[in-house]
Coordinates of C-alpha atoms in Angstrom, one line a residue:
M1 CA -26.6 -10.7 18.6
S2 CA -24.7 -7.8 16.5
F3 CA -25.1 -4.6 15.2
K4 CA -26.2 -4.2 11.6
N5 CA -25.1 -0.7 10.8
R6 CA -27.0 1.3 8.3
L7 CA -24.3 3.2 6.2
N8 CA -24.5 6.0 3.7
T9 CA -22.4 4.5 0.7
F10 CA -21.7 6.4 -2.3
L11 CA -21.8 4.9 -6.0
F12 CA -19.3 5.6 -8.3
G13 CA -18.6 9.0 -10.2
S14 CA -16.6 11.7 -10.9
C15 CA -14.3 12.4 -7.7
L16 CA -11.5 14.6 -7.9
Y17 CA -8.9 14.3 -10.4
V18 CA -8.5 10.6 -10.3
N19 CA -12.2 10.1 -11.4
L20 CA -13.0 7.2 -9.1
F21 CA -15.5 7.2 -6.7
S22 CA -16.5 7.9 -3.2
L23 CA -16.4 5.1 -0.5
A24 CA -18.6 4.4 2.7
A25 CA -18.4 7.2 5.6
W26 CA -17.9 4.9 8.4
G27 CA -17.0 7.8 10.8
S28 CA -20.6 9.4 10.2
A29 CA -22.5 6.2 10.4
S30 CA -24.1 4.6 13.6
P31 CA -26.2 1.5 14.5
E32 CA -29.8 1.9 14.4
R33 CA -30.7 -1.1 16.3
I34 CA -29.7 -4.9 16.7
I35 CA -31.2 -6.7 14.1
D36 CA -30.9 -10.8 13.6
D37 CA -28.0 -12.7 14.4
N38 CA -24.4 -11.9 13.3
D39 CA -24.1 -13.1 9.8
L40 CA -20.3 -12.4 9.5
K41 CA -18.7 -15.6 8.1
K42 CA -14.8 -16.2 8.7
I43 CA -12.5 -16.7 5.7
Y44 CA -9.9 -19.6 6.1
Q45 CA -8.6 -19.8 2.6
T46 CA -5.2 -18.7 2.0
S47 CA -5.6 -17.6 -1.7
G48 CA -8.3 -16.4 -4.1
L49 CA -9.3 -13.0 -5.3
Y50 CA -11.0 -11.6 -2.3
V51 CA -8.1 -13.0 0.0
E52 CA -5.4 -11.7 -2.1
A53 CA -6.8 -8.3 -3.2
I54 CA -8.1 -7.1 0.6
G55 CA -6.0 -6.0 3.1
R56 CA -5.7 -4.8 6.6
M57 CA -3.8 -1.7 7.5
N58 CA -1.9 -1.5 10.7
V59 CA -4.5 1.2 12.1
G60 CA -7.4 -1.4 11.7
C61 CA -8.9 -0.4 8.4
T62 CA -9.7 -2.5 5.6
V63 CA -8.1 -1.9 2.0
T64 CA -8.9 -3.0 -1.4
H65 CA -6.4 -3.2 -4.1
L66 CA -7.7 -1.6 -7.4
G67 CA -5.0 -2.7 -10.0
N68 CA -1.5 -1.1 -10.6
G69 CA -0.5 -0.6 -7.0
I70 CA -3.7 1.8 -6.3
A71 CA -5.6 0.9 -3.4
V72 CA -8.6 2.5 -1.6
T73 CA -9.8 2.8 1.9
A74 CA -11.4 5.2 4.2
G75 CA -10.3 9.0 4.6
H76 CA -10.7 9.2 8.1
C77 CA -7.8 6.0 8.4
F78 CA -5.3 8.7 7.6
A79 CA -6.7 12.0 8.6
P80 CA -5.9 13.5 11.9
S81 CA -9.0 14.8 13.7
P82 CA -10.5 17.3 13.3
F83 CA -9.3 17.5 9.4
R84 CA -12.3 18.0 7.1
G85 CA -11.8 18.9 3.2
I86 CA -9.8 17.5 0.3
A87 CA -6.1 17.0 0.3
S88 CA -3.8 15.2 -2.2
Q89 CA -0.2 13.9 -2.2
V90 CA -0.4 13.0 1.5
S91 CA 2.8 11.4 3.2
C92 CA 1.9 8.0 4.5
E93 CA 5.5 6.8 5.4
S94 CA 4.6 5.5 8.8
R95 CA 4.5 1.6 9.7
R96 CA 1.1 2.1 11.0
Y97 CA -0.4 2.4 7.3
D98 CA 1.7 -0.7 6.2
I99 CA -1.1 -3.0 4.8
K100 CA -1.0 -7.0 5.2
W101 CA -2.8 -8.6 2.3
G102 CA -4.6 -12.0 2.8
V103 CA -5.0 -12.1 6.6
T104 CA -7.3 -15.2 7.2
Y105 CA -8.2 -17.3 9.9
T106 CA -5.2 -19.6 8.9
Q107 CA -2.8 -17.1 7.8
D108 CA -2.3 -14.6 10.6
E109 CA 0.5 -12.4 8.9
G110 CA -1.1 -12.6 5.4
Y111 CA 1.0 -13.4 2.2
L112 CA 2.5 -10.1 1.6
T113 CA 3.0 -6.6 3.4
S114 CA 2.7 -3.8 1.5
K115 CA 4.1 0.1 2.4
C116 CA 1.8 3.1 1.8
E117 CA 4.1 5.3 -0.5
K118 CA 1.4 8.3 -1.1
V119 CA -1.9 9.0 -0.4
L120 CA -2.9 10.3 -3.7
A121 CA -6.1 11.6 -2.8
M122 CA -8.6 11.7 0.2
E123 CA -11.7 13.5 0.9
L124 CA -13.2 13.8 4.5
N125 CA -16.5 15.6 4.9
Q126 CA -20.3 15.2 5.7
E127 CA -21.0 13.6 2.3
R128 CA -17.4 11.5 1.4
D129 CA -14.8 9.6 3.3
Y130 CA -12.3 7.9 1.1
A131 CA -8.5 7.9 0.4
I132 CA -6.8 6.5 -2.6
L133 CA -3.2 5.4 -2.3
R134 CA -0.4 4.1 -3.8
V135 CA 1.5 1.0 -2.3
N136 CA 4.5 -1.2 -2.7
P137 CA 5.2 -4.1 -3.4
V138 CA 2.2 -4.4 -5.7
P139 CA -0.3 -7.2 -4.7
P140 CA -0.9 -10.0 -7.5
R141 CA -4.7 -9.6 -7.7
H142 CA -7.2 -6.7 -7.7
L143 CA -10.9 -6.3 -7.7
K144 CA -12.5 -4.7 -10.9
T145 CA -14.3 -1.6 -10.5
N146 CA -17.3 -0.6 -12.1
L147 CA -18.0 2.8 -12.7
E148 CA -21.0 2.5 -14.9
S149 CA -22.9 0.5 -12.3
K150 CA -26.4 2.0 -11.3
L151 CA -27.6 -0.2 -8.3
G152 CA -31.3 0.0 -7.7
E153 CA -33.3 -0.9 -4.7
G154 CA -33.4 -4.6 -3.9
D155 CA -30.0 -5.3 -5.9
A156 CA -27.4 -7.6 -3.9
I157 CA -24.3 -6.2 -2.2
S158 CA -21.6 -7.7 0.2
I159 CA -18.7 -6.5 1.8
F160 CA -15.5 -8.3 2.9
S161 CA -13.7 -6.7 5.5
H162 CA -11.6 -6.7 8.8
P163 CA -14.1 -6.3 11.7
S164 CA -12.5 -5.2 15.0
M165 CA -8.9 -5.8 13.1
R166 CA -10.1 -9.8 13.2
P167 CA -8.9 -11.9 10.2
L168 CA -10.9 -11.5 6.8
E169 CA -14.8 -11.9 7.1
W170 CA -17.4 -11.6 4.7
S171 CA -20.8 -10.0 5.3
T172 CA -22.8 -12.5 3.4
W173 CA -25.4 -11.1 0.9
C174 CA -27.8 -8.2 1.6
A175 CA -29.8 -5.8 -0.6
V176 CA -29.9 -2.2 -1.3
E177 CA -32.7 -0.9 0.9
G178 CA -33.2 2.8 -0.6
F179 CA -31.5 5.7 -1.6
F180 CA -31.2 9.2 0.1
S181 CA -33.2 11.8 -2.3
Q182 CA -30.8 14.6 -1.1
S183 CA -27.8 12.6 -2.6
K184 CA -29.4 12.5 -6.1
G185 CA -29.3 9.0 -5.9
H186 CA -25.4 8.3 -5.1
Q187 CA -26.1 7.4 -1.5
F188 CA -28.0 4.3 -0.5
R189 CA -28.8 2.3 2.6
Y190 CA -27.9 -1.5 3.5
A191 CA -27.9 -3.7 6.3
C192 CA -24.8 -5.9 5.7
D193 CA -23.0 -6.6 9.1
T194 CA -20.1 -4.6 9.9
E195 CA -17.9 -3.5 12.6
G196 CA -15.2 -1.1 13.4
G197 CA -12.4 -2.0 11.3
S198 CA -14.9 -2.5 8.3
S199 CA -13.7 1.0 7.4
G200 CA -12.7 1.6 4.0
A201 CA -14.2 -2.1 2.9
S202 CA -15.4 -1.7 -0.7
V203 CA -19.2 -2.7 -1.5
I204 CA -19.3 -5.5 -4.0
N205 CA -22.0 -6.4 -6.7
K206 CA -23.1 -9.9 -7.5
E207 CA -20.4 -9.6 -10.4
G208 CA -17.5 -9.3 -7.7
E209 CA -17.1 -5.7 -8.9
V210 CA -16.5 -3.1 -6.5
V211 CA -19.4 -0.5 -6.7
G212 CA -19.1 1.6 -3.9

């Protein structure tokens, strides 16, 4: 049995000067109850879009490459407690922020290790928890983003992540379960399986696009 975590996730929209998006706030989420079995599927492939575009940071967070060396994860992966607020141009030179791309159950060390050169923008508060960073060397694959996506209740989504620092695993598909009215439609609930270490993982739609 496993916890199916009900997470508050933000749809794409204007966010700081980068006009990208807000990401799921793992730090503010908590499991409501145990539901069903653990649906997480182990990934054994050593290549492919999701394998090559998704990485594991040494601190344990999941990172997604969005193209041109720009990646995204959760803000609390960088922020010293009790940081709250907005920051930009934050140093991330420590090896703890190195990212191994393509860590699967048959590729323990991944196929590439990137340094975090700079956190371009980050935010951590009750509503948002994200960090947008520049990495080098640049991974050869990236996931597309969809800034115009308008998810509706019942729409299918999934998550690739590194739960509890394990190699890459897939949540399988779940559905958007509803929206929070106080967020004006930008926050939604879902029940895909995730664990600690899934922090920063992107929410992906049926077209393989990052939507949150």
